[in-house]
Amino acid sequence: MDGVRSWAGFVADNVDGVLERSLEHLTLVAGVMVAATLFSVVLGIVLMDRPVARQAALGAAGVLLTIPSLALFAVFIPLVGIGNRPAQIALFLYAILPILRNTVTGLGSVDEAVVESARGMGMGPLQQLLRVRVPLAWPVVMAGVRVSTQLVTGIAAIAVLVGGGGLGAYIQRGLTSLGNPFSIERVWTGTVFIILLALVLDLVLGLIGRRTTSPGIR
Amino acid sequence: MSDHQPMITLDGVEKRYSEDAPPAVERLSLDVHRGEILVLVGPSGCGKSTTLRLINRMIEPTSGRIVFDGEDVTHIDANDLRRRIGYVIQRIGLFPHQTIAENVGTVPRLLGWDRGRISERTDELLDLVGLDPSLYRDRYPKELSGGQAQRVGVARALAADPPVMLMDEPFGAVDPITRDRLQNEFLRLQEEVRKTIVFVTHDIDEAIKMGDRIAILRERSVVAQLDTPSRILAYPVDDFVDDFIGSGSTLKGLHFERVRDLELSNDYPFVRSSESRGDTRRLLADSDARFALVLDERGRPERWVDDEDLSRGDPSETVAGLGPKVIAMVEGNATLHDALEAMITSSAGQAVVVGRDGAYTGVVQIEQLTEVIRRMRAEAKAHYDRLRGRA
């Protein structure tokens, strides 16, 4: 209990800093997710009717996920310098696979009879896509976005190692000053608020997903 | 646009998927008349669905011409063409993310109608297919039964009032009872809307029921016989057609003839229930019949009496109350199939025909049915002989 009390005290004394770091973290994750979602959905649509390219893209995105995060972060330092930029690029690459895979799966699992009737009523390819395929695949796409967001929120803790901001800073300072006062509290602050942020983001995305999905397919 | 001009003409339409393989549809020429239901029927894989999909160019023909209402549409924009043709498929393909009203309004929206007109039209169509708009307008497809979904599918195809509907096994995926009801509803609907319909099925009984004309197709969509159902049943042109329509074609043919077109035999013995048993017995003895028909005081058939019934009791008593009741009666608009059924059910082996007021008008006897069957066959044969003579 003492540990919890002293942690709560640390957070209370550093409210401004915690909020600032949380906001940094959120900004980093949100920016990456918006970009990765747009990119992956468009890529998924482009790959829809191209089975070979689709397999290649999914394979490549899968390989990216297996690269240790610190290594991937470091790869971009020589290219774009230190700071948020290498972190954003690496997180963006990690975020692709779940969204891309779900977009491809979602678009592919639209009932062929539905597409056939859309075509039979005189909808062009773009209308079929925007009015039928994408709305029907949307819940699956959103599920991918949620998975990606969780992943990216967690990995973003490492951004601090390449000069970025975010809640990872608490974990890093805590770990490098173990034994000193408040080191454990710092680690816990970073961890707890990353988890809280991830939960809040998931909740928000869940709501957005619900609001943007037709009641007919909920 | 004259009434004699066919609504759709397929002119030597062919579909090949590769140079070497035999064509899926081989040089098919076919006219679909205005306001008729033309059924394409044939065994699986004969190309009937492919043929249907060639009409709205869901499949592009390799060669040949498609003429729609006098206009060559072989090369016009396929989406424009499809918006002018209603399309119903077996799996319906309602949009699950849209309400029933949005589903029905699909083509009007594509055609750029304004909202008010679309919503008016949607309600009108839901009414037409027997779904209360106030109840169903805002529902989603997942809340519908199979039969209801199929009705919405038909309403959606009719939305922009296209002159032509293409229906690919539209009632294939529902249970037999629902199918029968949907078929009847659809025929009633067709009386009202008078569309030109091309209807694909593999079920010859459905073809006979739905079709004004039937095209029986063999492999590569080659037309084996194209004619009215009654003529095909009376005169299958070859063994393929004969096999395909299967046994019982004569019986099925009786569906197309009506009792009112028969000359009813009115020499069949009948009496009022106030008649005496002795007089009735004499009347019966003078005829060839085994039973006499007893009518009530308003002239409605009541009972059958035979000699044995009449021999009981005093000959001066009335015939009232004697013999078995008349159960099976048919009206003039009944088919001969109904009449045959009545005949089999009846204790006297006759189908009693009554007017709309229930009064006796005559009987149908088995000889009359055999005569009709003979005549139908002779007429169909003469028709085909004439065609051959001309060819």
PDB file of C-alpha atoms in Angstrom, chain B residues 113-354:
ATOM      1  CA  TRP B 113     -34.682  11.127 -58.653  1.00  0.00           C
ATOM      2  CA  ASP B 114     -35.423  13.606 -55.879  1.00  0.00           C
ATOM      3  CA  ARG B 115     -35.971  12.335 -52.349  1.00  0.00           C
ATOM      4  CA  GLY B 116     -39.709  12.944 -52.220  1.00  0.00           C
ATOM      5  CA  ARG B 117     -40.343  11.008 -55.389  1.00  0.00           C
ATOM      6  CA  ILE B 118     -38.140   8.122 -54.230  1.00  0.00           C
ATOM      7  CA  SER B 119     -39.860   7.795 -50.875  1.00  0.00           C
ATOM      8  CA  GLU B 120     -43.296   7.965 -52.484  1.00  0.00           C
ATOM      9  CA  ARG B 121     -42.320   5.300 -54.985  1.00  0.00           C
ATOM     10  CA  THR B 122     -40.792   3.106 -52.270  1.00  0.00           C
ATOM     11  CA  ASP B 123     -43.982   3.093 -50.220  1.00  0.00           C
ATOM     12  CA  GLU B 124     -46.042   2.376 -53.305  1.00  0.00           C
ATOM     13  CA  LEU B 125     -43.870  -0.621 -54.165  1.00  0.00           C
ATOM     14  CA  LEU B 126     -43.846  -2.050 -50.659  1.00  0.00           C
ATOM     15  CA  ASP B 127     -47.640  -1.876 -50.752  1.00  0.00           C
ATOM     16  CA  LEU B 128     -47.625  -3.571 -54.132  1.00  0.00           C
ATOM     17  CA  VAL B 129     -45.642  -6.556 -52.850  1.00  0.00           C
ATOM     18  CA  GLY B 130     -47.760  -6.788 -49.721  1.00  0.00           C
ATOM     19  CA  LEU B 131     -45.436  -5.304 -47.094  1.00  0.00           C
ATOM     20  CA  ASP B 132     -46.905  -2.494 -45.006  1.00  0.00           C
ATOM     21  CA  PRO B 133     -44.556   0.476 -45.624  1.00  0.00           C
ATOM     22  CA  SER B 134     -45.058   1.966 -42.174  1.00  0.00           C
ATOM     23  CA  LEU B 135     -43.903  -1.319 -40.680  1.00  0.00           C
ATOM     24  CA  TYR B 136     -41.099  -2.316 -43.036  1.00  0.00           C
ATOM     25  CA  ARG B 137     -39.697   0.923 -44.488  1.00  0.00           C
ATOM     26  CA  ASP B 138     -37.066   1.398 -41.787  1.00  0.00           C
ATOM     27  CA  ARG B 139     -36.224  -2.221 -41.076  1.00  0.00           C
ATOM     28  CA  TYR B 140     -33.019  -3.919 -42.131  1.00  0.00           C
ATOM     29  CA  PRO B 141     -32.788  -7.027 -44.321  1.00  0.00           C
ATOM     30  CA  LYS B 142     -31.642  -9.190 -41.395  1.00  0.00           C
ATOM     31  CA  GLU B 143     -35.072  -8.673 -39.813  1.00  0.00           C
ATOM     32  CA  LEU B 144     -36.916 -10.219 -42.769  1.00  0.00           C
ATOM     33  CA  SER B 145     -37.941 -13.802 -43.457  1.00  0.00           C
ATOM     34  CA  GLY B 146     -36.815 -15.416 -46.714  1.00  0.00           C
ATOM     35  CA  GLY B 147     -40.170 -14.781 -48.350  1.00  0.00           C
ATOM     36  CA  GLN B 148     -40.267 -11.146 -47.247  1.00  0.00           C
ATOM     37  CA  ALA B 149     -36.712 -10.596 -48.473  1.00  0.00           C
ATOM     38  CA  GLN B 150     -37.681 -12.025 -51.845  1.00  0.00           C
ATOM     39  CA  ARG B 151     -40.649  -9.619 -52.029  1.00  0.00           C
ATOM     40  CA  VAL B 152     -38.331  -6.715 -51.277  1.00  0.00           C
ATOM     41  CA  GLY B 153     -36.025  -8.021 -54.008  1.00  0.00           C
ATOM     42  CA  VAL B 154     -38.914  -7.872 -56.477  1.00  0.00           C
ATOM     43  CA  ALA B 155     -39.932  -4.398 -55.271  1.00  0.00           C
ATOM     44  CA  ARG B 156     -36.342  -3.208 -55.683  1.00  0.00           C
ATOM     45  CA  ALA B 157     -36.215  -4.552 -59.231  1.00  0.00           C
ATOM     46  CA  LEU B 158     -39.455  -2.728 -60.057  1.00  0.00           C
ATOM     47  CA  ALA B 159     -38.385   0.539 -58.430  1.00  0.00           C
ATOM     48  CA  ALA B 160     -37.646   2.640 -61.484  1.00  0.00           C
ATOM     49  CA  ASP B 161     -40.537   1.028 -63.378  1.00  0.00           C
ATOM     50  CA  PRO B 162     -38.319  -0.758 -65.908  1.00  0.00           C
ATOM     51  CA  PRO B 163     -40.165  -2.285 -68.868  1.00  0.00           C
ATOM     52  CA  VAL B 164     -38.211  -5.516 -68.500  1.00  0.00           C
ATOM     53  CA  MET B 165     -37.368  -7.781 -65.577  1.00  0.00           C
ATOM     54  CA  LEU B 166     -34.804 -10.565 -65.562  1.00  0.00           C
ATOM     55  CA  MET B 167     -35.357 -13.160 -62.856  1.00  0.00           C
ATOM     56  CA  ASP B 168     -32.778 -15.868 -62.172  1.00  0.00           C
ATOM     57  CA  GLU B 169     -34.406 -18.664 -60.152  1.00  0.00           C
ATOM     58  CA  PRO B 170     -36.022 -15.986 -57.984  1.00  0.00           C
ATOM     59  CA  PHE B 171     -38.006 -18.419 -55.857  1.00  0.00           C
ATOM     60  CA  GLY B 172     -35.369 -21.134 -55.708  1.00  0.00           C
ATOM     61  CA  ALA B 173     -34.136 -20.533 -52.181  1.00  0.00           C
ATOM     62  CA  VAL B 174     -37.397 -20.586 -50.222  1.00  0.00           C
ATOM     63  CA  ASP B 175     -39.403 -23.487 -48.841  1.00  0.00           C
ATOM     64  CA  PRO B 176     -42.027 -25.065 -51.131  1.00  0.00           C
ATOM     65  CA  ILE B 177     -45.022 -23.501 -49.393  1.00  0.00           C
ATOM     66  CA  THR B 178     -43.556 -20.003 -49.462  1.00  0.00           C
ATOM     67  CA  ARG B 179     -42.459 -20.573 -53.041  1.00  0.00           C
ATOM     68  CA  ASP B 180     -45.987 -21.447 -54.096  1.00  0.00           C
ATOM     69  CA  ARG B 181     -47.323 -18.330 -52.392  1.00  0.00           C
ATOM     70  CA  LEU B 182     -44.653 -16.098 -53.904  1.00  0.00           C
ATOM     71  CA  GLN B 183     -45.350 -17.525 -57.355  1.00  0.00           C
ATOM     72  CA  ASN B 184     -49.060 -16.808 -57.030  1.00  0.00           C
ATOM     73  CA  GLU B 185     -48.418 -13.323 -55.689  1.00  0.00           C
ATOM     74  CA  PHE B 186     -46.023 -12.659 -58.497  1.00  0.00           C
ATOM     75  CA  LEU B 187     -48.494 -13.765 -61.151  1.00  0.00           C
ATOM     76  CA  ARG B 188     -51.096 -11.455 -59.609  1.00  0.00           C
ATOM     77  CA  LEU B 189     -48.562  -8.641 -59.544  1.00  0.00           C
ATOM     78  CA  GLN B 190     -47.733  -9.270 -63.178  1.00  0.00           C
ATOM     79  CA  GLU B 191     -51.428  -8.896 -64.072  1.00  0.00           C
ATOM     80  CA  GLU B 192     -51.107  -5.385 -62.698  1.00  0.00           C
ATOM     81  CA  VAL B 193     -47.704  -4.292 -63.939  1.00  0.00           C
ATOM     82  CA  ARG B 194     -47.523  -6.199 -67.253  1.00  0.00           C
ATOM     83  CA  LYS B 195     -43.758  -6.243 -67.505  1.00  0.00           C
ATOM     84  CA  THR B 196     -41.787  -8.169 -70.063  1.00  0.00           C
ATOM     85  CA  ILE B 197     -40.144 -10.873 -68.000  1.00  0.00           C
ATOM     86  CA  VAL B 198     -37.433 -13.394 -68.708  1.00  0.00           C
ATOM     87  CA  PHE B 199     -37.478 -15.993 -65.981  1.00  0.00           C
ATOM     88  CA  VAL B 200     -34.887 -18.722 -65.454  1.00  0.00           C
ATOM     89  CA  THR B 201     -35.621 -21.940 -63.590  1.00  0.00           C
ATOM     90  CA  HIS B 202     -34.546 -25.559 -63.647  1.00  0.00           C
ATOM     91  CA  ASP B 203     -37.957 -26.655 -62.402  1.00  0.00           C
ATOM     92  CA  ILE B 204     -40.306 -27.605 -65.245  1.00  0.00           C
ATOM     93  CA  ASP B 205     -43.359 -27.316 -62.992  1.00  0.00           C
ATOM     94  CA  GLU B 206     -42.432 -23.756 -62.104  1.00  0.00           C
ATOM     95  CA  ALA B 207     -41.887 -23.059 -65.797  1.00  0.00           C
ATOM     96  CA  ILE B 208     -45.337 -24.430 -66.648  1.00  0.00           C
ATOM     97  CA  LYS B 209     -46.923 -22.393 -63.900  1.00  0.00           C
ATOM     98  CA  MET B 210     -45.160 -19.086 -64.528  1.00  0.00           C
ATOM     99  CA  GLY B 211     -44.574 -19.031 -68.259  1.00  0.00           C
ATOM    100  CA  ASP B 212     -46.694 -17.523 -70.993  1.00  0.00           C
ATOM    101  CA  ARG B 213     -44.105 -19.214 -73.168  1.00  0.00           C
ATOM    102  CA  ILE B 214     -41.356 -21.634 -72.293  1.00  0.00           C
ATOM    103  CA  ALA B 215     -38.013 -22.111 -73.980  1.00  0.00           C
ATOM    104  CA  ILE B 216     -36.597 -25.532 -73.169  1.00  0.00           C
ATOM    105  CA  LEU B 217     -32.843 -25.339 -73.534  1.00  0.00           C
ATOM    106  CA  ARG B 218     -30.293 -28.065 -74.032  1.00  0.00           C
ATOM    107  CA  GLU B 219     -26.503 -27.749 -73.704  1.00  0.00           C
ATOM    108  CA  ARG B 220     -24.951 -24.515 -74.956  1.00  0.00           C
ATOM    109  CA  SER B 221     -28.351 -22.887 -74.579  1.00  0.00           C
ATOM    110  CA  VAL B 222     -29.668 -24.381 -77.806  1.00  0.00           C
ATOM    111  CA  VAL B 223     -33.454 -24.036 -77.907  1.00  0.00           C
ATOM    112  CA  ALA B 224     -35.026 -27.487 -78.011  1.00  0.00           C
ATOM    113  CA  GLN B 225     -38.600 -26.186 -78.046  1.00  0.00           C
ATOM    114  CA  LEU B 226     -40.126 -22.777 -77.562  1.00  0.00           C
ATOM    115  CA  ASP B 227     -43.882 -22.588 -77.165  1.00  0.00           C
ATOM    116  CA  THR B 228     -46.778 -22.144 -74.785  1.00  0.00           C
ATOM    117  CA  PRO B 229     -46.785 -24.563 -71.848  1.00  0.00           C
ATOM    118  CA  SER B 230     -49.915 -26.328 -73.027  1.00  0.00           C
ATOM    119  CA  ARG B 231     -48.541 -26.947 -76.477  1.00  0.00           C
ATOM    120  CA  ILE B 232     -45.218 -28.195 -75.153  1.00  0.00           C
ATOM    121  CA  LEU B 233     -47.056 -30.575 -72.844  1.00  0.00           C
ATOM    122  CA  ALA B 234     -49.336 -31.751 -75.626  1.00  0.00           C
ATOM    123  CA  TYR B 235     -46.598 -32.142 -78.186  1.00  0.00           C
ATOM    124  CA  PRO B 236     -42.977 -32.417 -77.044  1.00  0.00           C
ATOM    125  CA  VAL B 237     -40.970 -32.111 -80.244  1.00  0.00           C
ATOM    126  CA  ASP B 238     -38.316 -34.662 -79.362  1.00  0.00           C
ATOM    127  CA  ASP B 239     -37.088 -37.148 -76.762  1.00  0.00           C
ATOM    128  CA  PHE B 240     -35.024 -34.513 -74.970  1.00  0.00           C
ATOM    129  CA  VAL B 241     -38.081 -32.363 -74.332  1.00  0.00           C
ATOM    130  CA  ASP B 242     -40.182 -35.410 -73.547  1.00  0.00           C
ATOM    131  CA  ASP B 243     -37.642 -36.584 -70.955  1.00  0.00           C
ATOM    132  CA  PHE B 244     -37.288 -33.128 -69.511  1.00  0.00           C
ATOM    133  CA  ILE B 245     -40.969 -32.474 -68.966  1.00  0.00           C
ATOM    134  CA  GLY B 246     -41.140 -35.920 -67.442  1.00  0.00           C
ATOM    135  CA  SER B 247     -44.094 -38.113 -66.680  1.00  0.00           C
ATOM    136  CA  GLY B 248     -47.536 -36.747 -66.057  1.00  0.00           C
ATOM    137  CA  SER B 249     -47.341 -34.184 -68.819  1.00  0.00           C
ATOM    138  CA  THR B 250     -50.867 -35.013 -69.932  1.00  0.00           C
ATOM    139  CA  LEU B 251     -52.194 -34.369 -66.455  1.00  0.00           C
ATOM    140  CA  LYS B 252     -50.229 -31.122 -66.260  1.00  0.00           C
ATOM    141  CA  GLY B 253     -51.748 -30.126 -69.585  1.00  0.00           C
ATOM    142  CA  LEU B 254     -55.204 -30.230 -68.022  1.00  0.00           C
ATOM    143  CA  HIS B 255     -54.218 -27.149 -66.014  1.00  0.00           C
ATOM    144  CA  PHE B 256     -54.533 -25.067 -69.161  1.00  0.00           C
ATOM    145  CA  GLU B 257     -58.080 -25.945 -70.141  1.00  0.00           C
ATOM    146  CA  ARG B 258     -61.116 -24.533 -68.372  1.00  0.00           C
ATOM    147  CA  VAL B 259     -64.422 -26.159 -67.571  1.00  0.00           C
ATOM    148  CA  ARG B 260     -66.379 -23.278 -69.095  1.00  0.00           C
ATOM    149  CA  ASP B 261     -64.914 -24.075 -72.517  1.00  0.00           C
ATOM    150  CA  LEU B 262     -66.366 -27.579 -72.464  1.00  0.00           C
ATOM    151  CA  GLU B 263     -69.737 -28.465 -73.812  1.00  0.00           C
ATOM    152  CA  LEU B 264     -71.372 -29.792 -70.678  1.00  0.00           C
ATOM    153  CA  SER B 265     -73.584 -32.831 -71.053  1.00  0.00           C
ATOM    154  CA  ASN B 266     -77.001 -31.805 -69.823  1.00  0.00           C
ATOM    155  CA  ASP B 267     -78.693 -35.104 -70.530  1.00  0.00           C
ATOM    156  CA  TYR B 268     -77.389 -36.381 -67.220  1.00  0.00           C
ATOM    157  CA  PRO B 269     -80.370 -37.445 -65.047  1.00  0.00           C
ATOM    158  CA  PHE B 270     -81.222 -34.990 -62.280  1.00  0.00           C
ATOM    159  CA  VAL B 271     -84.309 -34.389 -60.149  1.00  0.00           C
ATOM    160  CA  ARG B 272     -85.550 -31.958 -57.496  1.00  0.00           C
ATOM    161  CA  SER B 273     -85.590 -33.294 -53.975  1.00  0.00           C
ATOM    162  CA  SER B 274     -89.396 -33.080 -54.059  1.00  0.00           C
ATOM    163  CA  GLU B 275     -89.540 -35.715 -56.828  1.00  0.00           C
ATOM    164  CA  SER B 276     -90.928 -39.158 -55.934  1.00  0.00           C
ATOM    165  CA  ARG B 277     -88.643 -42.179 -55.680  1.00  0.00           C
ATOM    166  CA  GLY B 278     -90.653 -44.109 -58.297  1.00  0.00           C
ATOM    167  CA  ASP B 279     -90.416 -41.392 -60.950  1.00  0.00           C
ATOM    168  CA  THR B 280     -86.725 -40.893 -60.262  1.00  0.00           C
ATOM    169  CA  ARG B 281     -86.154 -44.608 -60.569  1.00  0.00           C
ATOM    170  CA  ARG B 282     -87.814 -44.658 -63.957  1.00  0.00           C
ATOM    171  CA  LEU B 283     -85.774 -41.643 -65.088  1.00  0.00           C
ATOM    172  CA  LEU B 284     -82.570 -43.352 -63.990  1.00  0.00           C
ATOM    173  CA  ALA B 285     -83.515 -46.596 -65.723  1.00  0.00           C
ATOM    174  CA  ASP B 286     -84.103 -44.703 -69.010  1.00  0.00           C
ATOM    175  CA  SER B 287     -80.594 -43.211 -68.914  1.00  0.00           C
ATOM    176  CA  ASP B 288     -77.180 -44.882 -69.107  1.00  0.00           C
ATOM    177  CA  ALA B 289     -76.152 -43.369 -65.794  1.00  0.00           C
ATOM    178  CA  ARG B 290     -75.739 -45.294 -62.550  1.00  0.00           C
ATOM    179  CA  PHE B 291     -76.519 -42.284 -60.358  1.00  0.00           C
ATOM    180  CA  ALA B 292     -79.063 -39.525 -60.529  1.00  0.00           C
ATOM    181  CA  LEU B 293     -78.276 -36.103 -59.141  1.00  0.00           C
ATOM    182  CA  VAL B 294     -80.689 -34.634 -56.593  1.00  0.00           C
ATOM    183  CA  LEU B 295     -80.959 -30.834 -56.485  1.00  0.00           C
ATOM    184  CA  ASP B 296     -82.340 -28.851 -53.563  1.00  0.00           C
ATOM    185  CA  GLU B 297     -85.250 -26.438 -53.960  1.00  0.00           C
ATOM    186  CA  ARG B 298     -82.874 -23.699 -55.185  1.00  0.00           C
ATOM    187  CA  GLY B 299     -81.343 -25.900 -57.847  1.00  0.00           C
ATOM    188  CA  ARG B 300     -78.096 -26.604 -55.995  1.00  0.00           C
ATOM    189  CA  PRO B 301     -76.611 -30.121 -56.214  1.00  0.00           C
ATOM    190  CA  GLU B 302     -77.297 -32.004 -53.011  1.00  0.00           C
ATOM    191  CA  ARG B 303     -77.008 -35.778 -53.224  1.00  0.00           C
ATOM    192  CA  TRP B 304     -76.319 -38.717 -55.495  1.00  0.00           C
ATOM    193  CA  VAL B 305     -78.904 -41.508 -55.566  1.00  0.00           C
ATOM    194  CA  ASP B 306     -78.639 -44.913 -57.280  1.00  0.00           C
ATOM    195  CA  ASP B 307     -81.190 -47.579 -58.020  1.00  0.00           C
ATOM    196  CA  GLU B 308     -80.604 -49.304 -54.724  1.00  0.00           C
ATOM    197  CA  ASP B 309     -81.342 -46.124 -52.727  1.00  0.00           C
ATOM    198  CA  LEU B 310     -84.493 -45.557 -54.739  1.00  0.00           C
ATOM    199  CA  SER B 311     -85.814 -49.083 -54.320  1.00  0.00           C
ATOM    200  CA  ARG B 312     -86.130 -48.562 -50.570  1.00  0.00           C
ATOM    201  CA  GLY B 313     -89.390 -47.450 -48.996  1.00  0.00           C
ATOM    202  CA  ASP B 314     -92.559 -46.420 -50.774  1.00  0.00           C
ATOM    203  CA  PRO B 315     -92.132 -45.301 -54.425  1.00  0.00           C
ATOM    204  CA  SER B 316     -94.361 -42.321 -53.750  1.00  0.00           C
ATOM    205  CA  GLU B 317     -92.059 -40.893 -51.079  1.00  0.00           C
ATOM    206  CA  THR B 318     -89.731 -38.046 -52.111  1.00  0.00           C
ATOM    207  CA  VAL B 319     -86.032 -38.636 -52.803  1.00  0.00           C
ATOM    208  CA  ALA B 320     -85.015 -36.068 -50.149  1.00  0.00           C
ATOM    209  CA  GLY B 321     -82.297 -37.332 -47.807  1.00  0.00           C
ATOM    210  CA  LEU B 322     -81.326 -40.388 -49.850  1.00  0.00           C
ATOM    211  CA  GLY B 323     -77.799 -41.267 -50.969  1.00  0.00           C
ATOM    212  CA  PRO B 324     -74.364 -39.710 -50.377  1.00  0.00           C
ATOM    213  CA  LYS B 325     -73.901 -35.951 -50.416  1.00  0.00           C
ATOM    214  CA  VAL B 326     -72.304 -34.181 -53.371  1.00  0.00           C
ATOM    215  CA  ILE B 327     -68.943 -33.016 -52.080  1.00  0.00           C
ATOM    216  CA  ALA B 328     -66.831 -32.046 -55.045  1.00  0.00           C
ATOM    217  CA  MET B 329     -68.174 -29.313 -57.286  1.00  0.00           C
ATOM    218  CA  VAL B 330     -66.380 -27.029 -59.688  1.00  0.00           C
ATOM    219  CA  GLU B 331     -67.211 -23.685 -61.234  1.00  0.00           C
ATOM    220  CA  GLY B 332     -66.780 -22.669 -64.839  1.00  0.00           C
ATOM    221  CA  ASN B 333     -63.413 -21.025 -64.286  1.00  0.00           C
ATOM    222  CA  ALA B 334     -61.955 -24.187 -62.738  1.00  0.00           C
ATOM    223  CA  THR B 335     -59.352 -26.020 -64.782  1.00  0.00           C
ATOM    224  CA  LEU B 336     -59.902 -29.489 -66.150  1.00  0.00           C
ATOM    225  CA  HIS B 337     -57.294 -30.608 -63.637  1.00  0.00           C
ATOM    226  CA  ASP B 338     -59.646 -29.440 -60.878  1.00  0.00           C
ATOM    227  CA  ALA B 339     -62.506 -31.169 -62.647  1.00  0.00           C
ATOM    228  CA  LEU B 340     -60.559 -34.406 -62.797  1.00  0.00           C
ATOM    229  CA  GLU B 341     -59.859 -34.168 -59.118  1.00  0.00           C
ATOM    230  CA  ALA B 342     -63.545 -33.565 -58.393  1.00  0.00           C
ATOM    231  CA  MET B 343     -64.373 -36.539 -60.559  1.00  0.00           C
ATOM    232  CA  ILE B 344     -62.072 -38.834 -58.615  1.00  0.00           C
ATOM    233  CA  THR B 345     -63.402 -37.581 -55.287  1.00  0.00           C
ATOM    234  CA  SER B 346     -67.035 -37.855 -56.306  1.00  0.00           C
ATOM    235  CA  SER B 347     -68.902 -41.024 -55.357  1.00  0.00           C
ATOM    236  CA  ALA B 348     -70.560 -41.029 -58.746  1.00  0.00           C
ATOM    237  CA  GLY B 349     -67.421 -40.501 -60.840  1.00  0.00           C
ATOM    238  CA  GLN B 350     -68.673 -37.189 -62.229  1.00  0.00           C
ATOM    239  CA  ALA B 351     -67.540 -33.648 -61.701  1.00  0.00           C
ATOM    240  CA  VAL B 352     -70.580 -31.526 -60.964  1.00  0.00           C
ATOM    241  CA  VAL B 353     -70.404 -28.052 -62.440  1.00  0.00           C
ATOM    242  CA  VAL B 354     -72.239 -25.193 -60.763  1.00  0.00           C
TER     243      VAL B 354
END
